[in-house]
Coordinates of C-alpha atoms and ligand atoms in Angstrom, one line a residue:
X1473 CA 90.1 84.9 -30.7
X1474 CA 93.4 86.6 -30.5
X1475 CA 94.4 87.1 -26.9
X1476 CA 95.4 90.0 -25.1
X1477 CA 98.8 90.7 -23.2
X1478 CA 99.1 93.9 -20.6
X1479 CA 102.4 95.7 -20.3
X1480 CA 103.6 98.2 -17.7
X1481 CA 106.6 100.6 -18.3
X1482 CA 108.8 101.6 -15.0
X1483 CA 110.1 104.8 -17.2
X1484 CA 109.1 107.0 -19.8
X1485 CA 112.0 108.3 -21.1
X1486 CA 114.1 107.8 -24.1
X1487 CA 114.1 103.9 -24.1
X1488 CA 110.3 103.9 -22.5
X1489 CA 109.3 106.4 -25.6
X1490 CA 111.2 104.6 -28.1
X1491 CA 109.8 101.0 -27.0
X1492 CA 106.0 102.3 -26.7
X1493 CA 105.9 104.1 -30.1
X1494 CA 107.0 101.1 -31.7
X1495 CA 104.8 99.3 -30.1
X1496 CA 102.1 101.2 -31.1
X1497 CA 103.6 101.6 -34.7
X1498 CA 104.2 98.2 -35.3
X1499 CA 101.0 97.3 -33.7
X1500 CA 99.4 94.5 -36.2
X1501 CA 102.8 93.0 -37.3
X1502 CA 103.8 92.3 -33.4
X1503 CA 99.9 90.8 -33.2
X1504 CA 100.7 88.4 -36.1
X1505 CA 104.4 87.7 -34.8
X1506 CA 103.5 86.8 -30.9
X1507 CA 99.9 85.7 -31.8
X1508 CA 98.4 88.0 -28.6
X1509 CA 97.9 91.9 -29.0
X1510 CA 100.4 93.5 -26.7
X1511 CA 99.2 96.4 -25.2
X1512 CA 100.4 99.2 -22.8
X1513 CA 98.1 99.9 -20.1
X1514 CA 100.1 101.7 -17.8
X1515 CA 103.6 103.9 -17.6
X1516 CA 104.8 104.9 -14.6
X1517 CA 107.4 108.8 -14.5
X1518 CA 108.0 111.1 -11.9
X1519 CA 106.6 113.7 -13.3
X1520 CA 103.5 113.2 -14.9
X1521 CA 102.8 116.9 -16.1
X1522 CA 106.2 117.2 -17.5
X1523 CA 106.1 117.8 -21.5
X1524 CA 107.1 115.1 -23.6
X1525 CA 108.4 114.9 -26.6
X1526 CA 106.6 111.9 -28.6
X1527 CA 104.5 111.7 -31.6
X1528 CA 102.0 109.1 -29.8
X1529 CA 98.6 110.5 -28.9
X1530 CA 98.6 113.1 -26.2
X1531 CA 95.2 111.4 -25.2
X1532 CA 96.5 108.2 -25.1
X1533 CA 99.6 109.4 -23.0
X1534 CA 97.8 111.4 -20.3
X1535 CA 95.2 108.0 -20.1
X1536 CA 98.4 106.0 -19.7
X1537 CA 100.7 108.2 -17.3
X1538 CA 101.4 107.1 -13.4
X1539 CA 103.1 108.3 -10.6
X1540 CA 102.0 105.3 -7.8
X1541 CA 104.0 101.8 -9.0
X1542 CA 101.1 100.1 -7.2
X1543 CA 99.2 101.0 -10.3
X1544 CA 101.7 98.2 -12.3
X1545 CA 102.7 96.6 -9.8
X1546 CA 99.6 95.1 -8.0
X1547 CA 97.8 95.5 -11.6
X1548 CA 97.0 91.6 -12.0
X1549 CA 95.9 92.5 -15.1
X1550 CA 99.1 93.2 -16.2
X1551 CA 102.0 90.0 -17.0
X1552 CA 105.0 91.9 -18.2
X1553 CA 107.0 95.0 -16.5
X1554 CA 109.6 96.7 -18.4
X1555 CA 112.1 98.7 -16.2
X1556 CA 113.2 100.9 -18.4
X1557 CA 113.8 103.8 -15.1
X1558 CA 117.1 103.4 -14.9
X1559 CA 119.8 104.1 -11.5
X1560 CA 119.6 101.3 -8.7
X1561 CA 116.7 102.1 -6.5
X1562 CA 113.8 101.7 -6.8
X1563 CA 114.4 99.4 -10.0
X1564 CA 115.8 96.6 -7.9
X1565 CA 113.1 96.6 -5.4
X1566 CA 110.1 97.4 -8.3
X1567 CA 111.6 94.4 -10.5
X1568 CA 112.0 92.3 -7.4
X1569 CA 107.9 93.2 -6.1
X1570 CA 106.7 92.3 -10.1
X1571 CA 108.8 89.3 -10.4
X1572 CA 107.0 87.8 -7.0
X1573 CA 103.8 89.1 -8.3
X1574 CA 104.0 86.5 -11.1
X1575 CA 105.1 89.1 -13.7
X1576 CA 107.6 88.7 -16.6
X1577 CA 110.4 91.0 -16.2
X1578 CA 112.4 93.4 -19.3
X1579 CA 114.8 95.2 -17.9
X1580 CA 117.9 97.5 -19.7
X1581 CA 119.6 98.3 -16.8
X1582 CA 123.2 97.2 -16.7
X1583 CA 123.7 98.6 -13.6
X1584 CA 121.1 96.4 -11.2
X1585 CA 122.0 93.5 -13.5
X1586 CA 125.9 93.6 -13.3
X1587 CA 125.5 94.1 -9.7
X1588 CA 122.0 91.3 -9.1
X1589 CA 121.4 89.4 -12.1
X1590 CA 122.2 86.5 -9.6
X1591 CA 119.5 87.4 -7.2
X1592 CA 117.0 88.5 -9.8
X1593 CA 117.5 85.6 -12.6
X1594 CA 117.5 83.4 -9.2
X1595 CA 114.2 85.2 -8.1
X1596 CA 112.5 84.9 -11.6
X1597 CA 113.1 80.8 -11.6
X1598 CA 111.9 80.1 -8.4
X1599 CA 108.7 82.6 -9.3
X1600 CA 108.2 81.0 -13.0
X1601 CA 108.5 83.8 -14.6
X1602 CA 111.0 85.2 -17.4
X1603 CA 113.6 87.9 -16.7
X1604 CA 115.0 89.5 -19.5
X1605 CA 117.6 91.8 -20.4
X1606 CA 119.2 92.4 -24.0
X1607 CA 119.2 95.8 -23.9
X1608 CA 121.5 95.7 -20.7
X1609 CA 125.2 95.3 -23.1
X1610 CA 125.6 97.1 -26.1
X1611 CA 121.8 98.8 -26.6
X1612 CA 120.6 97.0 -30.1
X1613 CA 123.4 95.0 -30.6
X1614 CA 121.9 91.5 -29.6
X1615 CA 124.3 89.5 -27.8
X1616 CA 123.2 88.1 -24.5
X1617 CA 120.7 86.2 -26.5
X1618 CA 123.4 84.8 -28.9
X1619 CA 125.2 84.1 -25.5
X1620 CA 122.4 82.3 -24.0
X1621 CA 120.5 80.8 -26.9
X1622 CA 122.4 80.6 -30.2
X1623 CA 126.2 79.7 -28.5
X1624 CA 125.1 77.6 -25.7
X1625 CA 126.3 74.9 -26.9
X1626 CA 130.0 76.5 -27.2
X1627 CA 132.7 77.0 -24.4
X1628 CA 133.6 80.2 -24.6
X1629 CA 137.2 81.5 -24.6
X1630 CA 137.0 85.3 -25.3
X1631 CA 135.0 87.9 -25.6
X1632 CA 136.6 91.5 -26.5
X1633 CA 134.4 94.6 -27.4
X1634 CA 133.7 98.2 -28.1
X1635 CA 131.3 98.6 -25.3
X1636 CA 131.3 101.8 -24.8
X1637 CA 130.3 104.8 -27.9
X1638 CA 131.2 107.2 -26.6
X1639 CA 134.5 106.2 -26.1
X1640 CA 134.6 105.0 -29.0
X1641 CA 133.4 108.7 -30.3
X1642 CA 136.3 110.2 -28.4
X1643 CA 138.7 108.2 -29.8
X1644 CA 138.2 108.1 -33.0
X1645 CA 137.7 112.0 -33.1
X1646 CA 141.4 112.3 -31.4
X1647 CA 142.7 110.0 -34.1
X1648 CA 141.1 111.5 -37.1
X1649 CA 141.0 115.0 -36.1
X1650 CA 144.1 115.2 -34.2
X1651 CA 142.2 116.7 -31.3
X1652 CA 143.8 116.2 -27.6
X1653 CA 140.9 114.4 -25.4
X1654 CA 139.4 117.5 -23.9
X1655 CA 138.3 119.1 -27.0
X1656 CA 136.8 115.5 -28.6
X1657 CA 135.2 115.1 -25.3
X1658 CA 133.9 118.4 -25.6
X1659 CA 132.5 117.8 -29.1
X1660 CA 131.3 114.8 -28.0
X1661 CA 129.1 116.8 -25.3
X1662 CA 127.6 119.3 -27.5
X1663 CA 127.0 117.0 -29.9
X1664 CA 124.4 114.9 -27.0
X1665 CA 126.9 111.8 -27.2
X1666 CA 128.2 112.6 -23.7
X1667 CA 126.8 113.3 -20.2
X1668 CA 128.0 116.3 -18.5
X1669 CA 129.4 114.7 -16.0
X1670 CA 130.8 112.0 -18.3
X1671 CA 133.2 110.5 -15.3
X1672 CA 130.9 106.8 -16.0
X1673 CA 131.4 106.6 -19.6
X1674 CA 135.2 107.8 -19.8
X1675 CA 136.8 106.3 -17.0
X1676 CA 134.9 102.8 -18.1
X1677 CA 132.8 102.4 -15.3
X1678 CA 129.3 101.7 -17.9
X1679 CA 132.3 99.5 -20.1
X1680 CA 132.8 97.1 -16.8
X1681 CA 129.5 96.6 -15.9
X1682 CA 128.5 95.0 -19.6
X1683 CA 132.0 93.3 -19.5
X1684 CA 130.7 91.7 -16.0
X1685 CA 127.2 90.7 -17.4
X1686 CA 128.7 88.9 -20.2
X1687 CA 131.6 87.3 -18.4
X1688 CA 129.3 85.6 -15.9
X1689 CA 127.3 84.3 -18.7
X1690 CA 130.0 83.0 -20.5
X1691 CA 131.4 81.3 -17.0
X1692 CA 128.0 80.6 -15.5
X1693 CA 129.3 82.0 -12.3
X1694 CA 129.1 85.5 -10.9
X1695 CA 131.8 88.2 -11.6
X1696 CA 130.7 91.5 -10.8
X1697 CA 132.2 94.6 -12.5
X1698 CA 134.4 95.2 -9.2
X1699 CA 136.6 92.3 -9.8
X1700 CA 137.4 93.3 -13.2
X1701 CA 140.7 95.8 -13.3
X1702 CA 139.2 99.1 -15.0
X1703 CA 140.9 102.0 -16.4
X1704 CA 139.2 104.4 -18.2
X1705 CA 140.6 106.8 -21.5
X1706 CA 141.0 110.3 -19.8
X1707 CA 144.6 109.5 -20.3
X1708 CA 145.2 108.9 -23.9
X1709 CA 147.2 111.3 -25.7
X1710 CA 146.7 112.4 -29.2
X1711 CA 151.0 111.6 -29.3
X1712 CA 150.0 107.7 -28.0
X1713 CA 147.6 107.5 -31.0
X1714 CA 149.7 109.4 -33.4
X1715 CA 153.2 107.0 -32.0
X1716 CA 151.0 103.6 -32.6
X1717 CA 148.9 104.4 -35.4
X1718 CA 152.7 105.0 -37.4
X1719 CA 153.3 101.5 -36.3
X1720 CA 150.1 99.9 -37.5
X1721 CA 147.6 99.8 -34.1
X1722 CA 144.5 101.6 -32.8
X1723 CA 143.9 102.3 -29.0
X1724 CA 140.2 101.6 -28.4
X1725 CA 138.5 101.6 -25.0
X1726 CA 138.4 97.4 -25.1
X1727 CA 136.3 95.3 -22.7
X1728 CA 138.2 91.8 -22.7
X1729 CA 137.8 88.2 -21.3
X1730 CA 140.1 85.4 -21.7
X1731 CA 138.5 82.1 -20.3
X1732 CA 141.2 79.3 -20.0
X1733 CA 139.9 76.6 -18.0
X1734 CA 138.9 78.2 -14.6
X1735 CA 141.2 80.8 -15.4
X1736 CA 139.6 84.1 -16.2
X1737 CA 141.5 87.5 -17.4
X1738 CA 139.4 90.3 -17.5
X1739 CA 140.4 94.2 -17.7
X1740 CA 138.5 97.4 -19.3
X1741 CA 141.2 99.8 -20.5
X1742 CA 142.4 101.7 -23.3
X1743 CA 143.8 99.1 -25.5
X1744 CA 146.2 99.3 -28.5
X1745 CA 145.1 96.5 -31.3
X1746 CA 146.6 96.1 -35.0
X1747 CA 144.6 97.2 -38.0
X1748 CA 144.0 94.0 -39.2
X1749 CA 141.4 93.1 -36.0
X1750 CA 138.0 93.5 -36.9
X1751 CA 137.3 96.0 -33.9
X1752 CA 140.1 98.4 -35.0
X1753 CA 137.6 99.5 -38.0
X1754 CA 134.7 100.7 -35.5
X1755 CA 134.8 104.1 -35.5
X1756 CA 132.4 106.6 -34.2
X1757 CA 129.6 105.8 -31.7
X1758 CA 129.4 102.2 -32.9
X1759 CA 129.8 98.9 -30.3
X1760 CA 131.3 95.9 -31.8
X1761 CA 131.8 92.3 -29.9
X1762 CA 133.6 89.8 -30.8
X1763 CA 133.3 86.4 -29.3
X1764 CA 135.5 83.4 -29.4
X1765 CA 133.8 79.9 -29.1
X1766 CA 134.4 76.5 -29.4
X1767 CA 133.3 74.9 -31.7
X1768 CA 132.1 77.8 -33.5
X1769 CA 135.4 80.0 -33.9
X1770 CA 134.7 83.7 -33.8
X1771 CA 132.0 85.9 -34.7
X1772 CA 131.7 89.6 -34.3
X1773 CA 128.4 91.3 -33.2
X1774 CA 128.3 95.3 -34.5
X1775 CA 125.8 98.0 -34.0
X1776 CA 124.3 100.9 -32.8
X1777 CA 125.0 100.5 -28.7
X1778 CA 122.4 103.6 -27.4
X1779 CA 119.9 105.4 -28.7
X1780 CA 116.4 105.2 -28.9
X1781 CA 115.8 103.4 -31.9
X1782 CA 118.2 100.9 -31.3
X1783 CA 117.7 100.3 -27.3
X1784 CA 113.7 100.1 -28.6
X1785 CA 114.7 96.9 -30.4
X1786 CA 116.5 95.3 -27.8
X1787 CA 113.6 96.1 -25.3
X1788 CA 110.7 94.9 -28.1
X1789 CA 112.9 91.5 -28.6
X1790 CA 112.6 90.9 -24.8
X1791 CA 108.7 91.8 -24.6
X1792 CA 108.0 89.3 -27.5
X1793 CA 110.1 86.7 -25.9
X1794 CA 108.0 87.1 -22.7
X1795 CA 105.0 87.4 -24.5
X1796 CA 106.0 84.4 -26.8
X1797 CA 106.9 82.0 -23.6
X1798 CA 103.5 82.7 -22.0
X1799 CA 103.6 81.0 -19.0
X1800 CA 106.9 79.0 -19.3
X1801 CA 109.9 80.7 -17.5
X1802 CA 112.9 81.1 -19.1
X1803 CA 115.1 78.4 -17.2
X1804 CA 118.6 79.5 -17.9
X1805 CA 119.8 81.3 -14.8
X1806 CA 123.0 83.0 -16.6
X1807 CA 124.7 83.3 -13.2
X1808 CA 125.7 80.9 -10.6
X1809 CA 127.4 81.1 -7.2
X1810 CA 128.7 78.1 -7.4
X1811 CA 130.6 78.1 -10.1
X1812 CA 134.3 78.8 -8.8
X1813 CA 136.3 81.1 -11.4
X1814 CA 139.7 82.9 -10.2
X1815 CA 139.9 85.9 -12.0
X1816 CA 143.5 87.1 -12.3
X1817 CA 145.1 89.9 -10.7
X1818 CA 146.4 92.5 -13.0
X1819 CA 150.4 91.3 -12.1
X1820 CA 149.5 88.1 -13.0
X1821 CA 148.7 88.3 -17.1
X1822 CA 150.9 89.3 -19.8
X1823 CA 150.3 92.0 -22.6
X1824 CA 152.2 93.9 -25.7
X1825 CA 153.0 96.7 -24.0
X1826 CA 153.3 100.9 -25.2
X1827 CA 155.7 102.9 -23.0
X1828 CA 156.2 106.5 -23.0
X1829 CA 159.3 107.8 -20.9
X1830 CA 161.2 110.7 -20.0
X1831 CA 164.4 112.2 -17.9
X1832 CA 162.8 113.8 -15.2
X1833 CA 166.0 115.1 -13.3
X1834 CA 165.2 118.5 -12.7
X1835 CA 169.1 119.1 -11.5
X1836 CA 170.3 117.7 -15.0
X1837 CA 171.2 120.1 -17.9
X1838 CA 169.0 119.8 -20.9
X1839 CA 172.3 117.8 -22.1
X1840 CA 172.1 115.0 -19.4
X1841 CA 168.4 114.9 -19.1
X1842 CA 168.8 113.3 -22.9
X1843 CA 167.8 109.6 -22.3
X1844 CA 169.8 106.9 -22.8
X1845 CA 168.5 104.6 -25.3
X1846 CA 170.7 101.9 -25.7
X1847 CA 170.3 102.2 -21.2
X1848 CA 167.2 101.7 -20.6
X1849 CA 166.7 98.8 -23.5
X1850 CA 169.4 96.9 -21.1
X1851 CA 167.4 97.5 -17.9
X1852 CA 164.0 96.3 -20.0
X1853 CA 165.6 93.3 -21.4
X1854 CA 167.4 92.4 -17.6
X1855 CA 163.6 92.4 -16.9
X1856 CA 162.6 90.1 -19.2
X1857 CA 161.2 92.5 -21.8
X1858 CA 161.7 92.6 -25.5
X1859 CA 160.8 95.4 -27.6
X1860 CA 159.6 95.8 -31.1
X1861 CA 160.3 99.7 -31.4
X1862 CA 162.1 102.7 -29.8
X1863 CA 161.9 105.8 -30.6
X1864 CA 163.3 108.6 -29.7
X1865 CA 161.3 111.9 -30.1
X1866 CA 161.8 115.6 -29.2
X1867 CA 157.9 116.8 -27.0
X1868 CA 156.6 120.4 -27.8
X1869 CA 158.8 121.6 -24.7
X1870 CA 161.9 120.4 -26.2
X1871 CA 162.1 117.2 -23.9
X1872 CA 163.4 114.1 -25.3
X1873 CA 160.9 111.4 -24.8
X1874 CA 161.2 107.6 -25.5
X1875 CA 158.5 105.8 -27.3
X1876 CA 158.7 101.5 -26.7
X1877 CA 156.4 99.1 -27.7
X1878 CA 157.4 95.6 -26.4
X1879 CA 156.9 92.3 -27.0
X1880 CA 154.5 90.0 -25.2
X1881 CA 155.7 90.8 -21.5
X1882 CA 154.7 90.3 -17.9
X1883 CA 153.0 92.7 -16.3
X1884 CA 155.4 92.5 -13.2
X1885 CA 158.2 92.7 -14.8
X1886 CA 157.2 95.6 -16.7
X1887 CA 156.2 97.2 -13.3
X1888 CA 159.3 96.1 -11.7
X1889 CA 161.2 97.9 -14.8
X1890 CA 159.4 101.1 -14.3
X1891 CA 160.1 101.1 -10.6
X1892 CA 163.6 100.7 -11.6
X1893 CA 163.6 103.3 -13.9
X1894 CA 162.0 105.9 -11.4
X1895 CA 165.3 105.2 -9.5
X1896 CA 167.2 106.5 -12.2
X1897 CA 165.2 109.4 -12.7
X1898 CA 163.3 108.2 -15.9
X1899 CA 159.5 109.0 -15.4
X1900 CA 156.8 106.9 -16.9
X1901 CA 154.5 109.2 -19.0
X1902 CA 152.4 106.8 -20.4
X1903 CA 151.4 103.0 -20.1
X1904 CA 149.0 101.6 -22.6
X1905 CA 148.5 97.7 -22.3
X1906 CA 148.2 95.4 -26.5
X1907 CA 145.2 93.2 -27.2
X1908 CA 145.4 90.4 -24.5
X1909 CA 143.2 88.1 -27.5
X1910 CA 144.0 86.5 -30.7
X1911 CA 141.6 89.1 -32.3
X1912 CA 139.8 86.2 -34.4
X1913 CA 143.0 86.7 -36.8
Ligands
NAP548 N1 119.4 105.8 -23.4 C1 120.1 104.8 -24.0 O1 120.6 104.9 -25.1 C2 120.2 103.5 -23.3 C3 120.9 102.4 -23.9 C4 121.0 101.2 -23.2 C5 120.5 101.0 -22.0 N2 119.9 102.1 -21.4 C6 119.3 101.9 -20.0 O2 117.9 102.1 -20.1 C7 117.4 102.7 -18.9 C8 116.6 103.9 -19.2 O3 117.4 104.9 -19.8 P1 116.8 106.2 -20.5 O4 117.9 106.8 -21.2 O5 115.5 105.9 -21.2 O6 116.5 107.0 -19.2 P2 115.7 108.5 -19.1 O7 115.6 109.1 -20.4 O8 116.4 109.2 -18.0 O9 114.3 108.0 -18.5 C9 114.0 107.6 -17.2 C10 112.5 107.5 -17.0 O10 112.3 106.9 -15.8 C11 111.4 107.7 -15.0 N3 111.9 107.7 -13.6 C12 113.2 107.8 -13.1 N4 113.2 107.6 -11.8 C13 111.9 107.4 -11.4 C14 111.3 107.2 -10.2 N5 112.0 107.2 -9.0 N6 110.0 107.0 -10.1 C15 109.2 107.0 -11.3 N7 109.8 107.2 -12.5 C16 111.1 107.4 -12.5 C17 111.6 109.1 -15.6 O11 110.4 109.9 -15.3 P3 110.2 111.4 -15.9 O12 110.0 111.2 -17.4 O13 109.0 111.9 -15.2 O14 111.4 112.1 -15.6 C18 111.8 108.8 -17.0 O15 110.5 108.7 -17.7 C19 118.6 102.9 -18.0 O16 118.8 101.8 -17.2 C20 119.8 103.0 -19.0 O17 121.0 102.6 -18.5 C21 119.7 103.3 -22.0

């Protein structure tokens, strides 16, 4: 006889709805694929009598709907929770109360993950019991299981990604449309892509904490989102995309990790990359990741990174693995204190490098405030910087500005260079940092 296996959801909203219907849906092909019947028998909201939008069985909803935790979490009936609630608390502590209760854990929360998955994958081993969470980085793009599963036998060196769509949406409406960033960000609001308070998404905060997840899986040790220099796109002009696209690069929103030894760069920032990388062609709400390992060489990892449909799949692939594993735990504890990593301070790496100056004298005539070219490429190159281009270009308020893109250069020297130019009245408008990989080119 074909066994049963009890589920609880922590959440009931778009992921939660997504993961249930499907369940439901999909019903006899998950029996045949798992060998058990998985079954939901209990959802916890905060709001039971709110209306929801769902076209599973009202009857079955209203039979299904809590507002105690108690009813999953004491339920001995049931052997997997999926936490699909979202924000800190009470997640941590409802995921930590399952785990101990012997229960398999599915989470999609990047946030208590980039910030615990230490403590919980630590908790889960010690309990026997599987925590899983591929939803977590880039919604149905599956990647921490290639990570853990299909690439641990590689050492890897980088990892680079479109982790963010929304971004990515911005972007990519700026470049195409010509829009400045507050009307694409705009767009990208009515059009549901964007909160409306869209701070964690556009200043790379949501980028980071995926970035973190897969770094300390790719080290084994813990690096948490805060060690990792951020810098989000609220900055990016549609001039910077029209200057470098004329030159042959994209900027994209690029989460990147260089491993050399027990060396680690790591940054989140708006990142200019040439055509010919394979992430320069994600446009729109897409997530792309591409990851460098040894032996394998690099592969690239591209989907749909939110929604419901696709965060469903990444949730389901985590319930049958749990459901699959039975009463084996999953052993591979993804993070490690103990592992010693130094992640590098920003002044310590090197990058291509996009400048945007101008004379900022406000004393000069519009004569003198011209910027000297051939000036300022002597006090970049006594820094130690080469360039590749500069431009001179008049801005919409008749300024002269001065594009540069350099060559590979250190990042103090180039900040020493700026100071230096500051002292001769030459202001920095813009600083956008190249692709820090090889870009599996
Ligand atoms: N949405 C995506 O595309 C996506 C993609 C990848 C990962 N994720 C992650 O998936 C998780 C869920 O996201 P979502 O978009 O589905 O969230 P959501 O639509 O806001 O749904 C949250 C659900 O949790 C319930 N809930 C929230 N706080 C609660 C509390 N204190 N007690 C009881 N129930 C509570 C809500 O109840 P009510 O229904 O009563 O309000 C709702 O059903 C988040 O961690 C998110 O980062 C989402």
């Amino acid at each position: 006889m074909t066994s049963t296996i009890k589920i609880g959801f922590l959440g009931f909203g778009t992921v939660g709805t997504g993961t249930v219907e499907v369940l439901t849906e999909n019903k006899d092909l998950l029996t045949e694929r798992v060998n058990a019947v998985l079954e939901v028998e209990k959802i916890l909201v905060k709001n039971k009598t709110k209306s929801r939008t769902t076209q599973l069985n009202q009857n079955f909803i209203s039979d299904k709907l809590t507002d105690d935790p108690e009813e999953i979490l004491r339920n001995q009936d049931i052997q997997i929770v999926v936490e699909v609630m979202g924000t800190e608390e009470p997640a941590l502590s409802y995921m930590k109360k399952a785990i101990k209760a012997g229960k398999h854990v599915v989470t999609a929360n990047k946030e208590v993950i980039a910030k615990h998955g230490e403590d919980l994958t630590s908790l889960a081993k010690n309990n026997g019991v599987n925590f899983l969470y591929e939803a977590s980085v880039a919604g149905g793009v599956p990647v921490i299981r290639p990570l853990k599963a299909c690439l641990a036998g590689n050492t890897v060196k980088e990892i680079s990604g479109i982790l963010n769509g929304t971004t990515n949406y911005i972007l990519t409406e700026m470049e195409e449309k010509e829009a400045e960033f507050n009307e694409a960000l705009k767009k990208a609001q009515e059009l549901g892509y964007a909160e409306s308070d869209p701070t964690d998404d556009v200043e790379g905060f949501d980028a980071v904490r995926k970035l973190a997840i897969m770094t300390s899986m790719a080290t084994n040790s813990t690096v948490l989102p805060e060690d990792i220099y951020t810098e989000g796109i609220s900055g990016v002009t549609k001039e910077d995309l029209q200057f470098l696209g004329d030159h042959g690069y994209k900027i994209k929103l690029l989460g990147q990790t260089k491993i050399n030894g027990t060396e680690v760069e790591s940054r989140v920032a708006p990142t200019f990359l040439p055509c010919d990388n394979p992430l320069s062609s994600v446009s729109g709400v897409y997530n792309s990741i591409l990851i460098k390992g040894e032996p394998v060489g690099y592969l690239t990892f591209t989907g749909e990174g939110a929604g419901k449909e696709a965060t469903s799949s990444a949730v389901l692939s985590d319930i049958i693995e749990a459901a699959r594993n039975g009463k084996h735990s999953n052993n591979f504890n993804g993070w490690s204190k103990n592992n010693f990593y130094k992640i590098l301070d920003k002044e310590e790496t090197s990058s291509l490098f996009y400048l945007r100056l101008v004379s900022s004298n406000p004393s000069q005539t519009e004569q003198e405030q011209k910027v000297n070219k051939s000036e300022i490429q002597n006090l970049l190159n006594h820094h130690g910087i080469e360039l590749q281009q500069l431009d001179k270009k008049s801005s919409s308020n008749g300024k002269q500005e001065l594009f540069i893109i350099t060559e590979l250069a250190k990042e103090q020297n180039v900040q020493n260079a700026i100071s230096d130019l500051q002292d001769k009245s030459v202001e920095l408008i813009n600083i956008i940092r190249g692709d820090n990989s090889n870009g599996g080119r």
